[in-house]
Amino acid sequence: MTALIGWYATRGVSVVELSASRDGEPLYADLGFRCTDYPAMRLSVPVERGDFTVES
């Protein structure tokens, strides 16, 4: 998933949305996705960087 987010960043994609299961929500939250008003999570990707890393 981090490689995919990095790929998006190098191509100028600034927002990623997904529908996560309840079990998957913590994983995506750890990657920076945040809950929205509808049942999806959204991540704003820092497009100036191509490398996406998760800091624990």
XYZ file of N, CA and C in Angstrom:
168
model
N 0.817 -1.184 0.000
C 0.000 0.000 0.000
C 0.866 1.255 0.000
N 1.976 1.231 0.744
C 2.846 2.411 0.758
C 3.468 2.662 -0.614
N 3.803 1.602 -1.334
C 4.348 1.765 -2.689
C 3.296 2.371 -3.613
N 2.057 1.956 -3.474
C 0.980 2.499 -4.295
C 0.764 3.976 -3.993
N 0.794 4.356 -2.720
C 0.633 5.764 -2.359
C 1.792 6.582 -2.914
N 3.011 6.043 -2.855
C 4.155 6.717 -3.459
C 3.992 6.881 -4.960
N 3.463 5.854 -5.606
C 3.207 5.906 -7.049
C 2.219 7.010 -7.367
N 1.133 7.093 -6.563
C 0.160 8.183 -6.744
C 0.848 9.539 -6.609
N 1.684 9.691 -5.589
C 2.338 10.967 -5.323
C 3.193 11.421 -6.498
N 3.919 10.492 -7.125
C 4.779 10.867 -8.254
C 3.981 11.232 -9.488
N 2.716 10.898 -9.506
C 1.858 11.210 -10.646
C 0.890 12.347 -10.363
N 1.076 13.013 -9.226
C 0.276 14.197 -8.922
C -1.091 13.923 -8.327
N -1.361 12.682 -7.954
C -2.641 12.363 -7.320
C -2.589 12.886 -5.894
N -3.519 13.775 -5.540
C -3.440 14.411 -4.227
C -4.444 13.865 -3.225
N -5.418 13.087 -3.671
C -6.416 12.522 -2.763
C -6.699 11.081 -3.158
N -6.724 10.208 -2.172
C -7.054 8.796 -2.379
C -8.222 8.468 -1.467
N -9.260 7.854 -2.005
C -10.395 7.428 -1.196
C -10.556 5.925 -1.296
N -10.988 5.333 -0.215
C -11.268 3.908 -0.230
C -12.384 3.609 0.748
N -12.981 2.468 0.569
C -13.979 1.966 1.514
C -13.330 0.812 2.255
N -13.155 0.989 3.548
C -12.464 -0.014 4.352
C -13.455 -0.784 5.212
N -13.148 -2.031 5.440
C -13.936 -2.808 6.405
C -13.585 -2.306 7.801
N -14.387 -2.644 8.769
C -14.099 -2.263 10.163
C -12.736 -2.814 10.589
N -12.433 -4.027 10.163
C -11.139 -4.622 10.509
C -9.982 -3.899 9.827
N -10.215 -3.369 8.633
C -9.154 -2.705 7.887
C -8.920 -1.254 8.281
N -9.908 -0.630 8.926
C -9.785 0.787 9.264
C -8.520 1.133 10.049
N -8.135 0.348 11.073
C -6.912 0.707 11.811
C -5.654 0.709 10.930
N -5.558 -0.237 10.003
C -4.418 -0.279 9.091
C -4.355 1.001 8.271
N -5.473 1.379 7.663
C -5.483 2.573 6.823
C -5.300 3.836 7.647
N -5.833 3.871 8.847
C -5.621 5.027 9.730
C -4.138 5.186 10.043
N -3.431 4.078 10.256
C -1.990 4.137 10.508
C -1.228 4.689 9.306
N -1.785 4.550 8.112
C -1.156 5.070 6.898
C -1.509 6.533 6.649
N -2.405 7.094 7.469
C -2.757 8.503 7.321
C -4.152 8.768 6.799
N -4.895 7.717 6.441
C -6.271 7.904 5.995
C -7.118 8.368 7.173
N -8.089 9.221 6.921
C -8.988 9.721 7.948
C -10.428 9.484 7.527
N -11.285 9.243 8.489
C -12.703 9.011 8.207
C -13.348 10.290 7.686
N -14.308 10.116 6.804
C -15.073 11.228 6.253
C -16.520 11.083 6.704
N -17.382 11.984 6.246
C -18.797 11.940 6.640
C -19.538 10.746 6.049
N -19.040 10.179 4.988
C -19.661 8.999 4.412
C -18.719 7.815 4.605
N -19.194 6.617 4.407
C -18.369 5.444 4.763
C -17.181 5.229 3.820
N -16.243 6.137 3.901
C -14.996 6.026 3.147
C -13.916 6.666 3.993
N -12.684 6.403 3.650
C -11.557 7.060 4.303
C -10.773 7.779 3.211
N -10.131 8.884 3.555
C -9.435 9.711 2.574
C -8.020 9.994 3.062
N -7.084 10.021 2.123
C -5.692 10.369 2.408
C -5.281 11.498 1.479
N -4.729 12.572 2.020
C -4.127 13.619 1.201
C -2.657 13.261 1.039
N -2.239 13.051 -0.209
C -0.889 12.588 -0.513
C 0.013 13.799 -0.747
N 1.179 13.854 -0.100
C 2.119 14.963 -0.337
C 2.763 14.802 -1.715
N 2.222 15.465 -2.742
C 2.633 15.220 -4.124
C 4.026 15.743 -4.451
N 4.601 16.580 -3.604
C 5.937 17.073 -3.909
C 6.993 16.014 -3.664
N 6.607 14.938 -2.955
C 7.529 13.842 -2.670
C 7.010 12.563 -3.323
N 7.902 11.777 -3.842
C 7.515 10.511 -4.418
C 7.640 9.352 -3.435
N 8.291 9.605 -2.319
C 8.482 8.532 -1.360
C 7.470 8.690 -0.239
N 6.720 7.666 0.009
C 5.732 7.686 1.078
C 6.176 6.697 2.119
N 6.425 7.177 3.312
C 6.825 6.289 4.394
C 5.901 6.510 5.576
N 5.726 5.496 6.351
C 4.892 5.551 7.539
C 5.824 5.573 8.731
N 5.652 6.579 9.568
C 6.457 6.656 10.786
C 5.648 6.106 11.936
N 6.228 5.180 12.668
C 5.529 4.560 13.792
C 5.583 5.444 15.008
